[in-house]
């Protein structure tokens, strides 16, 4: 059983990245909840980036409501310095990690915390990453060229994401909350605007098992959190993962 949450870390809460403001409400509510119970909150502010990935020293405005209490640090890539993490990450602690973008600055924050744990001898830390409070972006991809058969015939992948045999259309610079594509019913949404039923070569619907969906979610959204592209382990200790309908959990020994 997961212990009560003790720390909240919010990565880059900016409309610059979360263009459709999909994580804004959940982030604000989480900070307010921690404020009410005197929980410690750290917010990581990012910087403006010009076209062509040109870096600047302009701090991006945050879309957090006024009156919320939190510590503030800055990082263009989501990394968190050792000095900031000292005292925030402790033995037997729980880190609630929100914000975005998933797989980018959010992943860098996770790696920073894990590296700090491993270098400083901190043990038994749990991470909770709420789907409502994390977001990602995707470029436009045409339907006809964006899904492919994979080795397991029970699994199809559309644009890298398979949820219950349904593909999700990613429009331009729209932002998406993970809860839009990882749900209890694995693909059923109130609005079907971004959903397409995938079919096999005979035209029959492709239905994925819940296990196949969870494997795809782990691989697509969180696979890079544990191993670098060069195959080097980021988490060098024993760890366990769990996906629920509302969050992704990691326990690092």
PDB file of C-alpha atoms in Angstrom:
ATOM      1  CA  UNK A   1       0.000   0.000   0.000  1.00  0.00           C
ATOM      2  CA  UNK A   2       1.290   3.455  -0.898  1.00  0.00           C
ATOM      3  CA  UNK A   3       1.893   5.721   2.135  1.00  0.00           C
ATOM      4  CA  UNK A   4       0.398   9.213   2.310  1.00  0.00           C
ATOM      5  CA  UNK A   5       1.918  11.719  -0.098  1.00  0.00           C
ATOM      6  CA  UNK A   6       4.565  13.880   1.545  1.00  0.00           C
ATOM      7  CA  UNK A   7       6.067  16.034  -1.206  1.00  0.00           C
ATOM      8  CA  UNK A   8       4.725  17.635  -4.361  1.00  0.00           C
ATOM      9  CA  UNK A   9       7.031  18.663  -7.211  1.00  0.00           C
ATOM     10  CA  UNK A  10       5.544  20.515 -10.200  1.00  0.00           C
ATOM     11  CA  UNK A  11       7.586  20.758 -13.396  1.00  0.00           C
ATOM     12  CA  UNK A  12       7.137  23.718 -15.791  1.00  0.00           C
ATOM     13  CA  UNK A  13       3.502  24.743 -15.214  1.00  0.00           C
ATOM     14  CA  UNK A  14       3.428  26.967 -18.304  1.00  0.00           C
ATOM     15  CA  UNK A  15       0.850  27.582 -21.014  1.00  0.00           C
ATOM     16  CA  UNK A  16       3.851  27.780 -23.346  1.00  0.00           C
ATOM     17  CA  UNK A  17       4.040  23.990 -23.235  1.00  0.00           C
ATOM     18  CA  UNK A  18       0.623  22.952 -21.918  1.00  0.00           C
ATOM     19  CA  UNK A  19      -1.064  24.726 -24.805  1.00  0.00           C
ATOM     20  CA  UNK A  20      -4.559  23.383 -24.151  1.00  0.00           C
ATOM     21  CA  UNK A  21      -4.178  23.831 -20.373  1.00  0.00           C
ATOM     22  CA  UNK A  22      -4.949  20.168 -19.760  1.00  0.00           C
ATOM     23  CA  UNK A  23      -2.900  19.933 -16.535  1.00  0.00           C
ATOM     24  CA  UNK A  24      -3.584  23.404 -15.113  1.00  0.00           C
ATOM     25  CA  UNK A  25      -6.610  22.562 -12.963  1.00  0.00           C
ATOM     26  CA  UNK A  26      -5.140  19.373 -11.537  1.00  0.00           C
ATOM     27  CA  UNK A  27      -1.849  21.080 -10.672  1.00  0.00           C
ATOM     28  CA  UNK A  28      -3.587  23.961  -8.908  1.00  0.00           C
ATOM     29  CA  UNK A  29      -5.825  21.587  -6.954  1.00  0.00           C
ATOM     30  CA  UNK A  30      -2.863  19.460  -5.875  1.00  0.00           C
ATOM     31  CA  UNK A  31      -0.900  22.481  -4.623  1.00  0.00           C
ATOM     32  CA  UNK A  32      -3.940  23.727  -2.737  1.00  0.00           C
ATOM     33  CA  UNK A  33      -4.378  20.297  -1.127  1.00  0.00           C
ATOM     34  CA  UNK A  34      -0.755  20.275   0.025  1.00  0.00           C
ATOM     35  CA  UNK A  35      -1.107  23.855   1.308  1.00  0.00           C
ATOM     36  CA  UNK A  36      -4.071  22.821   3.464  1.00  0.00           C
ATOM     37  CA  UNK A  37      -2.107  20.048   5.148  1.00  0.00           C
ATOM     38  CA  UNK A  38       1.130  22.087   5.310  1.00  0.00           C
ATOM     39  CA  UNK A  39       2.792  19.798   2.791  1.00  0.00           C
ATOM     40  CA  UNK A  40       5.970  20.870   1.067  1.00  0.00           C
ATOM     41  CA  UNK A  41       5.632  21.970  -2.564  1.00  0.00           C
ATOM     42  CA  UNK A  42       8.435  22.694  -5.049  1.00  0.00           C
ATOM     43  CA  UNK A  43       7.729  24.345  -8.408  1.00  0.00           C
ATOM     44  CA  UNK A  44      10.322  24.244 -11.204  1.00  0.00           C
ATOM     45  CA  UNK A  45      10.060  27.213 -13.575  1.00  0.00           C
ATOM     46  CA  UNK A  46      11.280  26.987 -17.167  1.00  0.00           C
ATOM     47  CA  UNK A  47      12.613  29.433 -19.736  1.00  0.00           C
ATOM     48  CA  UNK A  48      11.456  30.712 -23.107  1.00  0.00           C
ATOM     49  CA  UNK A  49      12.855  28.852 -26.086  1.00  0.00           C
ATOM     50  CA  UNK A  50      12.892  30.421 -29.562  1.00  0.00           C
ATOM     51  CA  UNK A  51      12.284  28.505 -32.816  1.00  0.00           C
ATOM     52  CA  UNK A  52      15.138  26.168 -33.633  1.00  0.00           C
ATOM     53  CA  UNK A  53      15.594  25.318 -29.923  1.00  0.00           C
ATOM     54  CA  UNK A  54      17.415  28.591 -29.280  1.00  0.00           C
ATOM     55  CA  UNK A  55      17.710  29.031 -25.519  1.00  0.00           C
ATOM     56  CA  UNK A  56      17.014  32.342 -23.761  1.00  0.00           C
ATOM     57  CA  UNK A  57      17.222  33.603 -20.165  1.00  0.00           C
ATOM     58  CA  UNK A  58      13.565  34.703 -20.138  1.00  0.00           C
ATOM     59  CA  UNK A  59      11.630  32.972 -17.378  1.00  0.00           C
ATOM     60  CA  UNK A  60       8.239  31.754 -18.552  1.00  0.00           C
ATOM     61  CA  UNK A  61       5.134  32.985 -16.678  1.00  0.00           C
ATOM     62  CA  UNK A  62       3.435  30.266 -14.646  1.00  0.00           C
ATOM     63  CA  UNK A  63      -0.292  29.642 -14.839  1.00  0.00           C
ATOM     64  CA  UNK A  64      -0.687  28.930 -11.120  1.00  0.00           C
ATOM     65  CA  UNK A  65      -3.432  30.709  -9.178  1.00  0.00           C
ATOM     66  CA  UNK A  66      -2.455  33.489  -6.799  1.00  0.00           C
ATOM     67  CA  UNK A  67      -2.318  32.672  -3.135  1.00  0.00           C
ATOM     68  CA  UNK A  68      -0.748  29.233  -3.498  1.00  0.00           C
ATOM     69  CA  UNK A  69       2.323  28.568  -1.355  1.00  0.00           C
ATOM     70  CA  UNK A  70       5.376  26.836  -2.796  1.00  0.00           C
ATOM     71  CA  UNK A  71       9.149  26.944  -3.058  1.00  0.00           C
ATOM     72  CA  UNK A  72      10.455  28.012  -6.448  1.00  0.00           C
ATOM     73  CA  UNK A  73      13.516  26.998  -8.431  1.00  0.00           C
ATOM     74  CA  UNK A  74      14.460  27.380 -12.089  1.00  0.00           C
ATOM     75  CA  UNK A  75      15.605  24.866 -14.695  1.00  0.00           C
ATOM     76  CA  UNK A  76      15.416  25.051 -18.466  1.00  0.00           C
ATOM     77  CA  UNK A  77      15.351  21.268 -18.878  1.00  0.00           C
ATOM     78  CA  UNK A  78      13.548  20.129 -15.738  1.00  0.00           C
ATOM     79  CA  UNK A  79      16.682  19.031 -13.893  1.00  0.00           C
ATOM     80  CA  UNK A  80      16.675  19.729 -10.152  1.00  0.00           C
ATOM     81  CA  UNK A  81      19.914  20.545  -8.371  1.00  0.00           C
ATOM     82  CA  UNK A  82      21.248  18.593  -5.413  1.00  0.00           C
ATOM     83  CA  UNK A  83      21.061  21.684  -3.205  1.00  0.00           C
ATOM     84  CA  UNK A  84      17.313  21.968  -3.830  1.00  0.00           C
ATOM     85  CA  UNK A  85      16.636  18.251  -3.324  1.00  0.00           C
ATOM     86  CA  UNK A  86      18.534  18.056  -0.028  1.00  0.00           C
ATOM     87  CA  UNK A  87      15.937  17.736   2.726  1.00  0.00           C
ATOM     88  CA  UNK A  88      13.111  17.459   0.202  1.00  0.00           C
ATOM     89  CA  UNK A  89      13.846  13.833  -0.724  1.00  0.00           C
ATOM     90  CA  UNK A  90      14.246  11.600   2.321  1.00  0.00           C
ATOM     91  CA  UNK A  91      14.229   7.934   3.273  1.00  0.00           C
ATOM     92  CA  UNK A  92      10.755   6.394   3.102  1.00  0.00           C
ATOM     93  CA  UNK A  93       9.390   9.494   1.400  1.00  0.00           C
ATOM     94  CA  UNK A  94       6.823   9.911  -1.355  1.00  0.00           C
ATOM     95  CA  UNK A  95       7.252  12.299  -4.287  1.00  0.00           C
ATOM     96  CA  UNK A  96       4.139  13.369  -6.164  1.00  0.00           C
ATOM     97  CA  UNK A  97       5.575  14.446  -9.531  1.00  0.00           C
ATOM     98  CA  UNK A  98       3.350  16.540 -11.801  1.00  0.00           C
ATOM     99  CA  UNK A  99       3.629  18.819 -14.813  1.00  0.00           C
ATOM    100  CA  UNK A 100       5.305  18.161 -18.092  1.00  0.00           C
ATOM    101  CA  UNK A 101       6.223  17.411 -20.606  1.00  0.00           C
ATOM    102  CA  UNK A 102       6.053  13.660 -20.122  1.00  0.00           C
ATOM    103  CA  UNK A 103       9.226  12.050 -21.435  1.00  0.00           C
ATOM    104  CA  UNK A 104      11.093  15.358 -21.526  1.00  0.00           C
ATOM    105  CA  UNK A 105      11.422  17.841 -18.632  1.00  0.00           C
ATOM    106  CA  UNK A 106       9.254  15.610 -16.429  1.00  0.00           C
ATOM    107  CA  UNK A 107      11.602  12.692 -17.112  1.00  0.00           C
ATOM    108  CA  UNK A 108      14.651  14.878 -16.378  1.00  0.00           C
ATOM    109  CA  UNK A 109      13.201  15.767 -12.973  1.00  0.00           C
ATOM    110  CA  UNK A 110      12.637  12.087 -12.191  1.00  0.00           C
ATOM    111  CA  UNK A 111      16.211  11.276 -13.215  1.00  0.00           C
ATOM    112  CA  UNK A 112      17.577  14.117 -11.059  1.00  0.00           C
ATOM    113  CA  UNK A 113      15.757  12.795  -8.006  1.00  0.00           C
ATOM    114  CA  UNK A 114      16.851   9.200  -8.643  1.00  0.00           C
ATOM    115  CA  UNK A 115      20.486  10.263  -9.165  1.00  0.00           C
ATOM    116  CA  UNK A 116      20.368  12.217  -5.909  1.00  0.00           C
ATOM    117  CA  UNK A 117      18.956   9.199  -4.067  1.00  0.00           C
ATOM    118  CA  UNK A 118      21.592   6.872  -5.463  1.00  0.00           C
ATOM    119  CA  UNK A 119      24.518   9.194  -4.770  1.00  0.00           C
ATOM    120  CA  UNK A 120      23.374  10.213  -1.278  1.00  0.00           C
ATOM    121  CA  UNK A 121      22.287   6.812   0.008  1.00  0.00           C
ATOM    122  CA  UNK A 122      18.604   7.697   0.315  1.00  0.00           C
ATOM    123  CA  UNK A 123      16.389   4.611   0.257  1.00  0.00           C
ATOM    124  CA  UNK A 124      12.807   3.481  -0.101  1.00  0.00           C
ATOM    125  CA  UNK A 125      11.274   6.370  -2.067  1.00  0.00           C
ATOM    126  CA  UNK A 126       7.958   6.149  -3.895  1.00  0.00           C
ATOM    127  CA  UNK A 127       6.915   8.281  -6.861  1.00  0.00           C
ATOM    128  CA  UNK A 128       3.322   8.977  -7.863  1.00  0.00           C
ATOM    129  CA  UNK A 129       2.744  10.600 -11.278  1.00  0.00           C
ATOM    130  CA  UNK A 130      -0.927  11.563 -11.698  1.00  0.00           C
ATOM    131  CA  UNK A 131      -2.257  11.345 -15.251  1.00  0.00           C
ATOM    132  CA  UNK A 132      -4.492  14.386 -14.708  1.00  0.00           C
ATOM    133  CA  UNK A 133      -1.511  16.497 -13.725  1.00  0.00           C
ATOM    134  CA  UNK A 134       0.899  15.470 -16.490  1.00  0.00           C
ATOM    135  CA  UNK A 135       0.730  16.443 -20.133  1.00  0.00           C
ATOM    136  CA  UNK A 136       2.438  15.870 -23.448  1.00  0.00           C
ATOM    137  CA  UNK A 137       2.448  17.378 -26.921  1.00  0.00           C
ATOM    138  CA  UNK A 138       2.542  15.771 -30.315  1.00  0.00           C
ATOM    139  CA  UNK A 139       2.952  16.924 -33.883  1.00  0.00           C
ATOM    140  CA  UNK A 140       0.339  16.359 -36.560  1.00  0.00           C
ATOM    141  CA  UNK A 141       0.426  12.879 -38.070  1.00  0.00           C
ATOM    142  CA  UNK A 142      -1.804  11.733 -40.913  1.00  0.00           C
ATOM    143  CA  UNK A 143      -4.047   8.785 -40.135  1.00  0.00           C
ATOM    144  CA  UNK A 144      -2.969   6.759 -43.150  1.00  0.00           C
ATOM    145  CA  UNK A 145       0.703   6.549 -42.189  1.00  0.00           C
ATOM    146  CA  UNK A 146       0.649   6.633 -38.405  1.00  0.00           C
ATOM    147  CA  UNK A 147      -0.199   3.142 -37.233  1.00  0.00           C
ATOM    148  CA  UNK A 148       1.597  -0.106 -37.772  1.00  0.00           C
ATOM    149  CA  UNK A 149       1.322  -3.770 -36.920  1.00  0.00           C
ATOM    150  CA  UNK A 150       3.609  -4.948 -34.138  1.00  0.00           C
ATOM    151  CA  UNK A 151       4.784  -8.475 -33.367  1.00  0.00           C
ATOM    152  CA  UNK A 152       1.943  -9.347 -31.037  1.00  0.00           C
ATOM    153  CA  UNK A 153      -1.204  -9.499 -33.218  1.00  0.00           C
ATOM    154  CA  UNK A 154      -3.333  -8.482 -30.213  1.00  0.00           C
ATOM    155  CA  UNK A 155      -1.544  -5.136 -30.109  1.00  0.00           C
ATOM    156  CA  UNK A 156      -1.681  -2.304 -32.590  1.00  0.00           C
ATOM    157  CA  UNK A 157       0.021   1.010 -32.166  1.00  0.00           C
ATOM    158  CA  UNK A 158      -1.298   4.305 -33.450  1.00  0.00           C
ATOM    159  CA  UNK A 159       1.187   7.153 -33.345  1.00  0.00           C
ATOM    160  CA  UNK A 160       3.061   5.245 -30.668  1.00  0.00           C
ATOM    161  CA  UNK A 161       0.031   4.937 -28.400  1.00  0.00           C
ATOM    162  CA  UNK A 162      -2.395   2.048 -28.148  1.00  0.00           C
ATOM    163  CA  UNK A 163      -5.329   2.346 -25.797  1.00  0.00           C
ATOM    164  CA  UNK A 164      -7.930  -0.417 -26.103  1.00  0.00           C
ATOM    165  CA  UNK A 165      -7.506  -0.796 -29.843  1.00  0.00           C
ATOM    166  CA  UNK A 166      -8.202   2.911 -30.357  1.00  0.00           C
ATOM    167  CA  UNK A 167      -5.823   5.390 -31.928  1.00  0.00           C
ATOM    168  CA  UNK A 168      -5.595   9.007 -30.814  1.00  0.00           C
ATOM    169  CA  UNK A 169      -5.271  11.840 -33.284  1.00  0.00           C
ATOM    170  CA  UNK A 170      -2.699  14.370 -32.091  1.00  0.00           C
ATOM    171  CA  UNK A 171      -3.379  17.783 -33.584  1.00  0.00           C
ATOM    172  CA  UNK A 172      -0.539  20.270 -34.035  1.00  0.00           C
ATOM    173  CA  UNK A 173       0.707  21.788 -30.792  1.00  0.00           C
ATOM    174  CA  UNK A 174      -2.296  20.630 -28.762  1.00  0.00           C
ATOM    175  CA  UNK A 175      -1.474  19.389 -25.289  1.00  0.00           C
ATOM    176  CA  UNK A 176      -3.074  16.233 -23.909  1.00  0.00           C
ATOM    177  CA  UNK A 177      -3.420  15.006 -20.358  1.00  0.00           C
ATOM    178  CA  UNK A 178      -2.422  11.394 -19.905  1.00  0.00           C
ATOM    179  CA  UNK A 179      -5.833  10.695 -18.422  1.00  0.00           C
ATOM    180  CA  UNK A 180      -7.301  11.315 -21.879  1.00  0.00           C
ATOM    181  CA  UNK A 181      -5.630   8.201 -23.222  1.00  0.00           C
ATOM    182  CA  UNK A 182      -5.062   6.058 -20.139  1.00  0.00           C
ATOM    183  CA  UNK A 183      -8.439   5.391 -18.549  1.00  0.00           C
ATOM    184  CA  UNK A 184     -10.150   2.647 -16.614  1.00  0.00           C
ATOM    185  CA  UNK A 185     -11.950   1.526 -19.752  1.00  0.00           C
ATOM    186  CA  UNK A 186      -8.782   1.784 -21.836  1.00  0.00           C
ATOM    187  CA  UNK A 187      -9.737   4.113 -24.613  1.00  0.00           C
ATOM    188  CA  UNK A 188     -13.316   5.134 -23.910  1.00  0.00           C
ATOM    189  CA  UNK A 189     -13.690   8.901 -23.674  1.00  0.00           C
ATOM    190  CA  UNK A 190     -16.651  11.235 -23.278  1.00  0.00           C
ATOM    191  CA  UNK A 191     -15.641  13.038 -26.452  1.00  0.00           C
ATOM    192  CA  UNK A 192     -14.576  10.836 -29.357  1.00  0.00           C
ATOM    193  CA  UNK A 193     -13.022  13.676 -31.323  1.00  0.00           C
ATOM    194  CA  UNK A 194      -9.516  12.263 -30.971  1.00  0.00           C
ATOM    195  CA  UNK A 195     -10.359   8.576 -31.105  1.00  0.00           C
ATOM    196  CA  UNK A 196     -10.328   6.120 -33.996  1.00  0.00           C
ATOM    197  CA  UNK A 197     -11.033   2.406 -33.863  1.00  0.00           C
ATOM    198  CA  UNK A 198      -8.120   0.508 -35.361  1.00  0.00           C
ATOM    199  CA  UNK A 199      -8.854  -2.453 -37.638  1.00  0.00           C
ATOM    200  CA  UNK A 200      -6.838  -5.342 -38.987  1.00  0.00           C
ATOM    201  CA  UNK A 201      -6.271  -6.149 -42.671  1.00  0.00           C
ATOM    202  CA  UNK A 202      -9.666  -7.867 -42.840  1.00  0.00           C
ATOM    203  CA  UNK A 203     -11.409  -4.787 -41.504  1.00  0.00           C
ATOM    204  CA  UNK A 204     -12.212  -6.363 -38.147  1.00  0.00           C
ATOM    205  CA  UNK A 205     -11.837  -4.229 -34.978  1.00  0.00           C
ATOM    206  CA  UNK A 206      -8.593  -4.701 -33.079  1.00  0.00           C
ATOM    207  CA  UNK A 207      -9.295  -5.171 -29.379  1.00  0.00           C
ATOM    208  CA  UNK A 208      -6.384  -4.978 -26.985  1.00  0.00           C
ATOM    209  CA  UNK A 209      -6.334  -6.687 -23.621  1.00  0.00           C
ATOM    210  CA  UNK A 210      -5.852  -4.502 -20.567  1.00  0.00           C
ATOM    211  CA  UNK A 211      -2.397  -6.016 -20.063  1.00  0.00           C
ATOM    212  CA  UNK A 212      -1.390  -5.052 -23.605  1.00  0.00           C
ATOM    213  CA  UNK A 213      -2.620  -1.514 -23.022  1.00  0.00           C
ATOM    214  CA  UNK A 214      -0.631  -1.137 -19.817  1.00  0.00           C
ATOM    215  CA  UNK A 215       2.515  -2.495 -21.489  1.00  0.00           C
ATOM    216  CA  UNK A 216       2.155   0.070 -24.245  1.00  0.00           C
ATOM    217  CA  UNK A 217       1.542   2.882 -21.770  1.00  0.00           C
ATOM    218  CA  UNK A 218       4.646   1.960 -19.809  1.00  0.00           C
ATOM    219  CA  UNK A 219       6.782   1.638 -22.923  1.00  0.00           C
ATOM    220  CA  UNK A 220       5.576   4.762 -24.690  1.00  0.00           C
ATOM    221  CA  UNK A 221       5.287   7.237 -21.827  1.00  0.00           C
ATOM    222  CA  UNK A 222       7.691   5.943 -19.197  1.00  0.00           C
ATOM    223  CA  UNK A 223      10.150   3.542 -20.817  1.00  0.00           C
ATOM    224  CA  UNK A 224      12.842   6.217 -21.052  1.00  0.00           C
ATOM    225  CA  UNK A 225      12.591   6.947 -17.334  1.00  0.00           C
ATOM    226  CA  UNK A 226      14.570   3.818 -16.485  1.00  0.00           C
ATOM    227  CA  UNK A 227      17.015   3.325 -19.366  1.00  0.00           C
ATOM    228  CA  UNK A 228      18.880   5.825 -21.545  1.00  0.00           C
ATOM    229  CA  UNK A 229      18.787   5.566 -25.369  1.00  0.00           C
ATOM    230  CA  UNK A 230      22.260   3.998 -25.092  1.00  0.00           C
ATOM    231  CA  UNK A 231      20.871   1.224 -22.904  1.00  0.00           C
ATOM    232  CA  UNK A 232      22.356   2.501 -19.641  1.00  0.00           C
ATOM    233  CA  UNK A 233      20.298   2.018 -16.493  1.00  0.00           C
ATOM    234  CA  UNK A 234      19.032   5.238 -14.894  1.00  0.00           C
ATOM    235  CA  UNK A 235      17.532   3.479 -11.883  1.00  0.00           C
ATOM    236  CA  UNK A 236      20.367   1.286 -10.656  1.00  0.00           C
ATOM    237  CA  UNK A 237      18.462  -0.170  -7.719  1.00  0.00           C
ATOM    238  CA  UNK A 238      15.614  -2.632  -7.509  1.00  0.00           C
ATOM    239  CA  UNK A 239      12.307  -0.973  -8.284  1.00  0.00           C
ATOM    240  CA  UNK A 240       8.667  -1.815  -8.835  1.00  0.00           C
ATOM    241  CA  UNK A 241       6.110  -0.111 -11.096  1.00  0.00           C
ATOM    242  CA  UNK A 242       2.334  -0.016 -11.091  1.00  0.00           C
ATOM    243  CA  UNK A 243      -0.152   1.608 -13.461  1.00  0.00           C
ATOM    244  CA  UNK A 244      -3.648   2.451 -12.248  1.00  0.00           C
ATOM    245  CA  UNK A 245      -6.455   4.260 -14.013  1.00  0.00           C
ATOM    246  CA  UNK A 246      -5.298   7.550 -12.440  1.00  0.00           C
ATOM    247  CA  UNK A 247      -1.516   7.431 -11.988  1.00  0.00           C
ATOM    248  CA  UNK A 248       1.817   5.733 -12.594  1.00  0.00           C
ATOM    249  CA  UNK A 249       3.674   4.607  -9.469  1.00  0.00           C
ATOM    250  CA  UNK A 250       7.323   3.721  -8.987  1.00  0.00           C
ATOM    251  CA  UNK A 251       8.888   2.433  -5.798  1.00  0.00           C
ATOM    252  CA  UNK A 252      12.688   2.602  -5.691  1.00  0.00           C
ATOM    253  CA  UNK A 253      14.401   0.644  -2.922  1.00  0.00           C
TER     254      UNK A 253
END
